[in-house]
Amino acid sequence: MSTATSPLPKVIAIDGPTASGKGTVASLVAAQLGYHYLDSGAIYRVLAVASEHAALDVAKPEHQDALVKLAWSLPVEFVGDRVVLQGLDVSAAIRTEEAGLHASKLAVVPDIRAGLLQRQRDFRKAPGLVADGRDMGSVVFPDASLKVFLTASAQVRAERRVRQIEGRGQKADFQAIHADLVARDERDMQRAVAPLKPYPDSRVLDCSDMGIEQVVQTIIGWAQSV
Ligand code: DC
C-alpha cells in the first residue's frame, strides 16, 4: 500500500494594510484561477460584531476569557457572499469602520488569534486558495506558494475608502478616515503577535499608481511562475 499523501492545495497569500485593495484583488485572482477565497479580516470583523452582541469589551480584563471562548466557538457561516452569525445576516454590519477598528483591537490578543486559526486553515481546499489578511503568509499559511504584500500610500488608501463609503450612499469624512486608517496600521504593525509586515519571502507590490486589473494580472503572472 502506498503511504504517499497528496500535496496540500496551493495557497496564494495576499497580506497588506487596510484599504490596500487586497480584498478586491484577492477575490478577482481567486475567480480567475478558479480557486477558493478567504477574507480573513471578515472573520475578525464577525468576532467584533459577535462580541458587541454579547456585550463583551476587549478593554476589560474580566471579559478576556469569554472573548477567547467566543473566538474558538464563533458560530459563523459563509453562505455565498453572505456572512451569517447565528442565523443573523451580518454582511453589512461587519463592513462598518467601527467593526474594523474593533476587530483590530481584538486581533492584538494572542489567544483570540489562536482561537481563529483552524477556522481559517479549513478554507484550504482543492484546487487552491487565495487568502487575504495580515498574517496569511506568515502564520496561517507559512507554506503558501506565493506571498504578496500589497500596499499603497495612506493618502491613496484613504481616498479609496472614501469612494467605497460614498458608493454605498453614505457620507465620508476624509480626515477622520485617514486618521483611523493610520491608527489601525500602527496597531496592526506594532502588535507583538503576527504583526503586519512584509516577510523575507514576500513580494511587495505598491499599487498606489496601478489599476485593479494591472494588480490582478501581476499577481496571476507571479502565481504562474511559482
Ligand atoms: O482586512 P480587514 O480590514 O477587514 O481586517 C480587520 C481587522 O482584523 C484588521 O485591522 C486587523 C485584523 N486582522 C488581523 O489581525 N489578521 C488578519 N489576517 C486579518 C485581519
PDB file of C-alpha atoms and ligand atoms in Angstrom:
ATOM      1  CA  MET A   1       0.000   0.000   0.000  1.00  0.00           C
ATOM      2  CA  SER A   2       1.321   3.452  -0.862  1.00  0.00           C
ATOM      3  CA  THR A   3       1.989   5.749   2.036  1.00  0.00           C
ATOM      4  CA  ALA A   4       2.312   8.831  -0.189  1.00  0.00           C
ATOM      5  CA  THR A   5      -0.062  11.618   0.799  1.00  0.00           C
ATOM      6  CA  SER A   6      -1.444  14.012  -1.777  1.00  0.00           C
ATOM      7  CA  PRO A   7       0.067  17.504  -1.607  1.00  0.00           C
ATOM      8  CA  LEU A   8      -1.948  20.165   0.167  1.00  0.00           C
ATOM      9  CA  PRO A   9      -3.841  22.531  -2.147  1.00  0.00           C
ATOM     10  CA  LYS A  10      -1.825  25.582  -3.199  1.00  0.00           C
ATOM     11  CA  VAL A  11      -2.241  28.843  -1.323  1.00  0.00           C
ATOM     12  CA  ILE A  12      -1.645  32.358  -2.596  1.00  0.00           C
ATOM     13  CA  ALA A  13      -1.310  34.670   0.417  1.00  0.00           C
ATOM     14  CA  ILE A  14      -2.080  38.362  -0.048  1.00  0.00           C
ATOM     15  CA  ASP A  15      -1.331  40.445   3.031  1.00  0.00           C
ATOM     16  CA  GLY A  16      -1.310  44.177   3.490  1.00  0.00           C
ATOM     17  CA  PRO A  17      -2.726  47.177   5.311  1.00  0.00           C
ATOM     18  CA  THR A  18      -6.358  48.185   5.391  1.00  0.00           C
ATOM     19  CA  ALA A  19      -7.863  49.576   2.173  1.00  0.00           C
ATOM     20  CA  SER A  20      -4.886  48.480   0.071  1.00  0.00           C
ATOM     21  CA  GLY A  21      -7.411  46.859  -2.267  1.00  0.00           C
ATOM     22  CA  LYS A  22      -6.346  43.359  -1.259  1.00  0.00           C
ATOM     23  CA  GLY A  23      -9.924  42.117  -0.812  1.00  0.00           C
ATOM     24  CA  THR A  24     -10.979  43.099  -4.334  1.00  0.00           C
ATOM     25  CA  VAL A  25      -7.710  41.914  -5.820  1.00  0.00           C
ATOM     26  CA  ALA A  26      -7.699  38.596  -3.938  1.00  0.00           C
ATOM     27  CA  SER A  27     -11.262  37.726  -4.908  1.00  0.00           C
ATOM     28  CA  LEU A  28     -10.577  38.558  -8.586  1.00  0.00           C
ATOM     29  CA  VAL A  29      -7.388  36.466  -8.577  1.00  0.00           C
ATOM     30  CA  ALA A  30      -9.341  33.591  -6.979  1.00  0.00           C
ATOM     31  CA  ALA A  31     -12.132  33.881  -9.563  1.00  0.00           C
ATOM     32  CA  GLN A  32      -9.680  33.884 -12.493  1.00  0.00           C
ATOM     33  CA  LEU A  33      -7.770  30.874 -11.186  1.00  0.00           C
ATOM     34  CA  GLY A  34     -10.929  29.034 -10.101  1.00  0.00           C
ATOM     35  CA  TYR A  35      -9.598  28.966  -6.517  1.00  0.00           C
ATOM     36  CA  HIS A  36     -11.437  29.354  -3.231  1.00  0.00           C
ATOM     37  CA  TYR A  37     -11.199  32.696  -1.438  1.00  0.00           C
ATOM     38  CA  LEU A  38     -10.660  33.512   2.231  1.00  0.00           C
ATOM     39  CA  ASP A  39     -11.266  37.033   3.526  1.00  0.00           C
ATOM     40  CA  SER A  40      -9.674  36.505   6.941  1.00  0.00           C
ATOM     41  CA  GLY A  41     -10.447  40.075   8.038  1.00  0.00           C
ATOM     42  CA  ALA A  42     -14.151  39.193   7.776  1.00  0.00           C
ATOM     43  CA  ILE A  43     -13.654  36.571  10.495  1.00  0.00           C
ATOM     44  CA  TYR A  44     -12.088  39.143  12.834  1.00  0.00           C
ATOM     45  CA  ARG A  45     -14.886  41.546  11.976  1.00  0.00           C
ATOM     46  CA  VAL A  46     -17.550  38.916  12.732  1.00  0.00           C
ATOM     47  CA  LEU A  47     -15.920  38.362  16.104  1.00  0.00           C
ATOM     48  CA  ALA A  48     -16.136  42.122  16.689  1.00  0.00           C
ATOM     49  CA  VAL A  49     -19.862  42.121  15.932  1.00  0.00           C
ATOM     50  CA  ALA A  50     -20.453  38.949  17.981  1.00  0.00           C
ATOM     51  CA  SER A  51     -18.627  40.437  20.969  1.00  0.00           C
ATOM     52  CA  GLU A  52     -20.811  43.526  20.757  1.00  0.00           C
ATOM     53  CA  HIS A  53     -23.910  41.317  20.757  1.00  0.00           C
ATOM     54  CA  ALA A  54     -22.543  39.567  23.836  1.00  0.00           C
ATOM     55  CA  ALA A  55     -21.659  42.925  25.483  1.00  0.00           C
ATOM     56  CA  LEU A  56     -18.013  41.869  25.792  1.00  0.00           C
ATOM     57  CA  ASP A  57     -15.361  44.572  25.847  1.00  0.00           C
ATOM     58  CA  VAL A  58     -11.767  43.740  24.909  1.00  0.00           C
ATOM     59  CA  ALA A  59     -10.551  46.608  27.118  1.00  0.00           C
ATOM     60  CA  LYS A  60     -11.948  44.857  30.212  1.00  0.00           C
ATOM     61  CA  PRO A  61      -9.596  42.198  31.608  1.00  0.00           C
ATOM     62  CA  GLU A  62     -12.545  40.350  33.176  1.00  0.00           C
ATOM     63  CA  HIS A  63     -14.026  39.826  29.691  1.00  0.00           C
ATOM     64  CA  GLN A  64     -10.887  38.258  28.178  1.00  0.00           C
ATOM     65  CA  ASP A  65     -11.752  34.617  28.908  1.00  0.00           C
ATOM     66  CA  ALA A  66     -15.233  34.951  27.441  1.00  0.00           C
ATOM     67  CA  LEU A  67     -13.807  36.640  24.331  1.00  0.00           C
ATOM     68  CA  VAL A  68     -11.297  33.844  23.805  1.00  0.00           C
ATOM     69  CA  LYS A  69     -14.087  31.277  24.199  1.00  0.00           C
ATOM     70  CA  LEU A  70     -16.159  33.182  21.649  1.00  0.00           C
ATOM     71  CA  ALA A  71     -13.230  33.145  19.204  1.00  0.00           C
ATOM     72  CA  TRP A  72     -12.927  29.352  19.454  1.00  0.00           C
ATOM     73  CA  SER A  73     -16.672  28.763  19.092  1.00  0.00           C
ATOM     74  CA  LEU A  74     -17.714  31.644  16.811  1.00  0.00           C
ATOM     75  CA  PRO A  75     -20.985  30.476  15.189  1.00  0.00           C
ATOM     76  CA  VAL A  76     -20.352  31.996  11.764  1.00  0.00           C
ATOM     77  CA  GLU A  77     -21.216  30.630   8.329  1.00  0.00           C
ATOM     78  CA  PHE A  78     -20.169  31.963   4.948  1.00  0.00           C
ATOM     79  CA  VAL A  79     -23.067  31.419   2.576  1.00  0.00           C
ATOM     80  CA  GLY A  80     -22.013  32.642  -0.871  1.00  0.00           C
ATOM     81  CA  ASP A  81     -21.477  36.384  -0.428  1.00  0.00           C
ATOM     82  CA  ARG A  82     -23.377  36.489   2.850  1.00  0.00           C
ATOM     83  CA  VAL A  83     -21.917  36.271   6.316  1.00  0.00           C
ATOM     84  CA  VAL A  84     -24.300  34.703   8.797  1.00  0.00           C
ATOM     85  CA  LEU A  85     -23.806  34.872  12.561  1.00  0.00           C
ATOM     86  CA  GLN A  86     -26.139  32.528  14.398  1.00  0.00           C
ATOM     87  CA  GLY A  87     -28.826  32.862  11.759  1.00  0.00           C
ATOM     88  CA  LEU A  88     -28.411  36.657  11.530  1.00  0.00           C
ATOM     89  CA  ASP A  89     -27.123  38.214   8.290  1.00  0.00           C
ATOM     90  CA  VAL A  90     -24.217  40.436   9.407  1.00  0.00           C
ATOM     91  CA  SER A  91     -22.740  41.040   5.920  1.00  0.00           C
ATOM     92  CA  ALA A  92     -23.338  44.803   6.176  1.00  0.00           C
ATOM     93  CA  ALA A  93     -22.682  45.139   9.926  1.00  0.00           C
ATOM     94  CA  ILE A  94     -19.138  43.765   9.614  1.00  0.00           C
ATOM     95  CA  ARG A  95     -18.205  46.319   6.936  1.00  0.00           C
ATOM     96  CA  THR A  96     -18.530  49.444   9.067  1.00  0.00           C
ATOM     97  CA  GLU A  97     -15.426  51.428  10.099  1.00  0.00           C
ATOM     98  CA  GLU A  98     -16.393  50.748  13.698  1.00  0.00           C
ATOM     99  CA  ALA A  99     -16.344  46.973  13.195  1.00  0.00           C
ATOM    100  CA  GLY A 100     -12.929  47.271  11.509  1.00  0.00           C
ATOM    101  CA  LEU A 101     -11.448  49.282  14.376  1.00  0.00           C
ATOM    102  CA  HIS A 102     -12.960  46.949  16.934  1.00  0.00           C
ATOM    103  CA  ALA A 103     -11.611  43.924  15.015  1.00  0.00           C
ATOM    104  CA  SER A 104      -8.131  45.388  15.059  1.00  0.00           C
ATOM    105  CA  LYS A 105      -8.290  45.722  18.868  1.00  0.00           C
ATOM    106  CA  LEU A 106      -9.404  42.098  19.277  1.00  0.00           C
ATOM    107  CA  ALA A 107      -6.698  40.996  16.854  1.00  0.00           C
ATOM    108  CA  VAL A 108      -3.966  42.120  19.262  1.00  0.00           C
ATOM    109  CA  VAL A 109      -4.829  39.342  21.750  1.00  0.00           C
ATOM    110  CA  PRO A 110      -2.751  36.197  21.038  1.00  0.00           C
ATOM    111  CA  ASP A 111      -5.320  33.747  22.487  1.00  0.00           C
ATOM    112  CA  ILE A 112      -8.018  35.250  20.283  1.00  0.00           C
ATOM    113  CA  ARG A 113      -5.819  34.832  17.207  1.00  0.00           C
ATOM    114  CA  ALA A 114      -5.152  31.222  18.208  1.00  0.00           C
ATOM    115  CA  GLY A 115      -8.896  30.602  18.502  1.00  0.00           C
ATOM    116  CA  LEU A 116      -9.458  31.742  14.915  1.00  0.00           C
ATOM    117  CA  LEU A 117      -6.539  29.860  13.348  1.00  0.00           C
ATOM    118  CA  GLN A 118      -8.031  26.490  12.402  1.00  0.00           C
ATOM    119  CA  ARG A 119     -11.183  28.144  11.103  1.00  0.00           C
ATOM    120  CA  GLN A 120      -9.020  29.976   8.561  1.00  0.00           C
ATOM    121  CA  ARG A 121      -6.988  26.886   7.633  1.00  0.00           C
ATOM    122  CA  ASP A 122     -10.223  25.000   6.907  1.00  0.00           C
ATOM    123  CA  PHE A 123     -10.676  27.183   3.796  1.00  0.00           C
ATOM    124  CA  ARG A 124      -7.729  25.413   2.156  1.00  0.00           C
ATOM    125  CA  LYS A 125      -9.407  23.127  -0.351  1.00  0.00           C
ATOM    126  CA  ALA A 126      -8.621  21.863  -3.850  1.00  0.00           C
ATOM    127  CA  PRO A 127      -7.871  23.207  -6.368  1.00  0.00           C
ATOM    128  CA  GLY A 128      -6.371  26.068  -4.322  1.00  0.00           C
ATOM    129  CA  LEU A 129      -6.964  29.079  -2.131  1.00  0.00           C
ATOM    130  CA  VAL A 130      -6.341  32.795  -2.324  1.00  0.00           C
ATOM    131  CA  ALA A 131      -6.261  34.184   1.224  1.00  0.00           C
ATOM    132  CA  ASP A 132      -6.106  37.831   2.187  1.00  0.00           C
ATOM    133  CA  GLY A 133      -5.296  39.375   5.562  1.00  0.00           C
ATOM    134  CA  ARG A 134      -2.334  40.408   7.679  1.00  0.00           C
ATOM    135  CA  ASP A 135      -0.641  37.117   8.555  1.00  0.00           C
ATOM    136  CA  MET A 136      -1.710  34.747   5.786  1.00  0.00           C
ATOM    137  CA  GLY A 137       1.848  34.172   4.567  1.00  0.00           C
ATOM    138  CA  SER A 138       3.498  34.223   7.989  1.00  0.00           C
ATOM    139  CA  VAL A 139       1.284  32.361  10.472  1.00  0.00           C
ATOM    140  CA  VAL A 140      -1.809  30.874   8.857  1.00  0.00           C
ATOM    141  CA  PHE A 141      -0.265  29.500   5.648  1.00  0.00           C
ATOM    142  CA  PRO A 142       3.525  29.753   6.076  1.00  0.00           C
ATOM    143  CA  ASP A 143       3.930  27.220   3.240  1.00  0.00           C
ATOM    144  CA  ALA A 144       1.976  29.385   0.728  1.00  0.00           C
ATOM    145  CA  SER A 145       3.436  29.025  -2.751  1.00  0.00           C
ATOM    146  CA  LEU A 146       3.190  32.764  -3.376  1.00  0.00           C
ATOM    147  CA  LYS A 147       3.229  35.525  -0.751  1.00  0.00           C
ATOM    148  CA  VAL A 148       2.290  39.032  -1.805  1.00  0.00           C
ATOM    149  CA  PHE A 149       2.465  42.122   0.388  1.00  0.00           C
ATOM    150  CA  LEU A 150       0.049  44.545  -1.241  1.00  0.00           C
ATOM    151  CA  THR A 151       0.317  48.135  -0.139  1.00  0.00           C
ATOM    152  CA  ALA A 152      -0.421  51.712  -1.175  1.00  0.00           C
ATOM    153  CA  SER A 153       0.167  55.111   0.385  1.00  0.00           C
ATOM    154  CA  ALA A 154      -2.126  56.149   3.264  1.00  0.00           C
ATOM    155  CA  GLN A 155      -3.407  59.009   1.096  1.00  0.00           C
ATOM    156  CA  VAL A 156      -4.444  56.695  -1.741  1.00  0.00           C
ATOM    157  CA  ARG A 157      -5.961  54.164   0.656  1.00  0.00           C
ATOM    158  CA  ALA A 158      -7.998  56.838   2.462  1.00  0.00           C
ATOM    159  CA  GLU A 159      -9.250  58.152  -0.899  1.00  0.00           C
ATOM    160  CA  ARG A 160     -10.314  54.628  -1.889  1.00  0.00           C
ATOM    161  CA  ARG A 161     -12.095  54.094   1.413  1.00  0.00           C
ATOM    162  CA  VAL A 162     -13.965  57.406   0.952  1.00  0.00           C
ATOM    163  CA  ARG A 163     -15.083  56.327  -2.528  1.00  0.00           C
ATOM    164  CA  GLN A 164     -16.210  52.961  -1.143  1.00  0.00           C
ATOM    165  CA  ILE A 165     -18.284  54.566   1.608  1.00  0.00           C
ATOM    166  CA  GLU A 166     -19.766  57.187  -0.719  1.00  0.00           C
ATOM    167  CA  GLY A 167     -20.528  54.393  -3.179  1.00  0.00           C
ATOM    168  CA  ARG A 168     -22.785  52.912  -0.520  1.00  0.00           C
ATOM    169  CA  GLY A 169     -24.623  56.249  -0.396  1.00  0.00           C
ATOM    170  CA  GLN A 170     -23.097  57.193   2.973  1.00  0.00           C
ATOM    171  CA  LYS A 171     -21.204  60.322   3.976  1.00  0.00           C
ATOM    172  CA  ALA A 172     -17.446  60.060   4.451  1.00  0.00           C
ATOM    173  CA  ASP A 173     -15.064  62.425   6.263  1.00  0.00           C
ATOM    174  CA  PHE A 174     -11.643  62.148   4.602  1.00  0.00           C
ATOM    175  CA  GLN A 175      -9.629  63.489   7.575  1.00  0.00           C
ATOM    176  CA  ALA A 176     -11.301  61.147  10.067  1.00  0.00           C
ATOM    177  CA  ILE A 177     -10.895  58.161   7.754  1.00  0.00           C
ATOM    178  CA  HIS A 178      -7.230  58.962   7.113  1.00  0.00           C
ATOM    179  CA  ALA A 179      -6.577  59.245  10.864  1.00  0.00           C
ATOM    180  CA  ASP A 180      -8.420  55.974  11.635  1.00  0.00           C
ATOM    181  CA  LEU A 181      -6.525  54.178   8.931  1.00  0.00           C
ATOM    182  CA  VAL A 182      -3.142  55.368  10.185  1.00  0.00           C
ATOM    183  CA  ALA A 183      -4.092  54.369  13.766  1.00  0.00           C
ATOM    184  CA  ARG A 184      -5.204  50.935  12.603  1.00  0.00           C
ATOM    185  CA  ASP A 185      -1.977  50.411  10.584  1.00  0.00           C
ATOM    186  CA  GLU A 186       0.009  51.397  13.627  1.00  0.00           C
ATOM    187  CA  ARG A 187      -1.795  48.881  15.867  1.00  0.00           C
ATOM    188  CA  ASP A 188      -1.613  46.097  13.256  1.00  0.00           C
ATOM    189  CA  MET A 189       2.123  46.721  12.711  1.00  0.00           C
ATOM    190  CA  GLN A 190       3.166  47.173  16.333  1.00  0.00           C
ATOM    191  CA  ARG A 191       1.411  44.216  17.941  1.00  0.00           C
ATOM    192  CA  ALA A 192       3.663  41.513  19.357  1.00  0.00           C
ATOM    193  CA  VAL A 193       1.880  38.587  17.698  1.00  0.00           C
ATOM    194  CA  ALA A 194       1.635  38.283  13.914  1.00  0.00           C
ATOM    195  CA  PRO A 195       2.383  41.938  13.191  1.00  0.00           C
ATOM    196  CA  LEU A 196       1.577  43.316   9.773  1.00  0.00           C
ATOM    197  CA  LYS A 197       4.826  43.468   7.790  1.00  0.00           C
ATOM    198  CA  PRO A 198       6.354  42.049   4.632  1.00  0.00           C
ATOM    199  CA  TYR A 199       8.263  38.810   5.349  1.00  0.00           C
ATOM    200  CA  PRO A 200      11.589  37.939   3.758  1.00  0.00           C
ATOM    201  CA  ASP A 201       9.879  35.687   1.196  1.00  0.00           C
ATOM    202  CA  SER A 202       7.029  38.025   0.225  1.00  0.00           C
ATOM    203  CA  ARG A 203       6.877  40.087  -2.939  1.00  0.00           C
ATOM    204  CA  VAL A 204       5.992  43.677  -2.164  1.00  0.00           C
ATOM    205  CA  LEU A 205       3.575  45.308  -4.599  1.00  0.00           C
ATOM    206  CA  ASP A 206       2.884  49.025  -4.129  1.00  0.00           C
ATOM    207  CA  CYS A 207      -0.307  49.625  -6.062  1.00  0.00           C
ATOM    208  CA  SER A 208      -0.661  53.381  -5.362  1.00  0.00           C
ATOM    209  CA  ASP A 209      -0.377  54.103  -9.088  1.00  0.00           C
ATOM    210  CA  MET A 210      -1.814  50.898 -10.507  1.00  0.00           C
ATOM    211  CA  GLY A 211      -5.318  49.972 -11.655  1.00  0.00           C
ATOM    212  CA  ILE A 212      -7.016  46.889 -10.173  1.00  0.00           C
ATOM    213  CA  GLU A 213      -6.704  44.858 -13.378  1.00  0.00           C
ATOM    214  CA  GLN A 214      -2.972  45.573 -13.582  1.00  0.00           C
ATOM    215  CA  VAL A 215      -2.516  44.399  -9.984  1.00  0.00           C
ATOM    216  CA  VAL A 216      -4.556  41.243 -10.625  1.00  0.00           C
ATOM    217  CA  GLN A 217      -2.567  40.378 -13.754  1.00  0.00           C
ATOM    218  CA  THR A 218       0.760  40.985 -11.973  1.00  0.00           C
ATOM    219  CA  ILE A 219      -0.202  38.533  -9.218  1.00  0.00           C
ATOM    220  CA  ILE A 220      -1.532  35.951 -11.664  1.00  0.00           C
ATOM    221  CA  GLY A 221       1.740  36.223 -13.599  1.00  0.00           C
ATOM    222  CA  TRP A 222       3.677  35.596 -10.388  1.00  0.00           C
ATOM    223  CA  ALA A 223       1.355  32.704  -9.437  1.00  0.00           C
ATOM    224  CA  GLN A 224       2.020  31.045 -12.776  1.00  0.00           C
ATOM    225  CA  SER A 225       5.763  31.317 -12.310  1.00  0.00           C
ATOM    226  CA  VAL A 226       5.965  29.617  -8.889  1.00  0.00           C
TER     227      VAL A 226
HETATM  228  O1   DC B   1      -8.740  43.349   6.457  1.00  0.00           O
HETATM  229  P1   DC B   1      -9.749  43.995   7.379  1.00  0.00           P
HETATM  230  O2   DC B   1      -9.641  45.496   7.406  1.00  0.00           O
HETATM  231  O3   DC B   1     -11.141  43.534   7.105  1.00  0.00           O
HETATM  232  O4   DC B   1      -9.385  43.466   8.861  1.00  0.00           O
HETATM  233  C1   DC B   1      -9.980  43.992  10.028  1.00  0.00           C
HETATM  234  C2   DC B   1      -9.004  43.882  11.194  1.00  0.00           C
HETATM  235  O5   DC B   1      -8.814  42.496  11.536  1.00  0.00           O
HETATM  236  C3   DC B   1      -7.608  44.418  10.933  1.00  0.00           C
HETATM  237  O6   DC B   1      -7.462  45.766  11.297  1.00  0.00           O
HETATM  238  C4   DC B   1      -6.719  43.543  11.766  1.00  0.00           C
HETATM  239  C5   DC B   1      -7.470  42.250  11.892  1.00  0.00           C
HETATM  240  N1   DC B   1      -6.919  41.174  11.045  1.00  0.00           N
HETATM  241  C6   DC B   1      -5.819  40.509  11.516  1.00  0.00           C
HETATM  242  O7   DC B   1      -5.282  40.866  12.559  1.00  0.00           O
HETATM  243  N2   DC B   1      -5.325  39.449  10.825  1.00  0.00           N
HETATM  244  C7   DC B   1      -5.883  39.078   9.661  1.00  0.00           C
HETATM  245  N3   DC B   1      -5.394  38.036   8.996  1.00  0.00           N
HETATM  246  C8   DC B   1      -6.991  39.783   9.143  1.00  0.00           C
HETATM  247  C9   DC B   1      -7.489  40.843   9.858  1.00  0.00           C
END
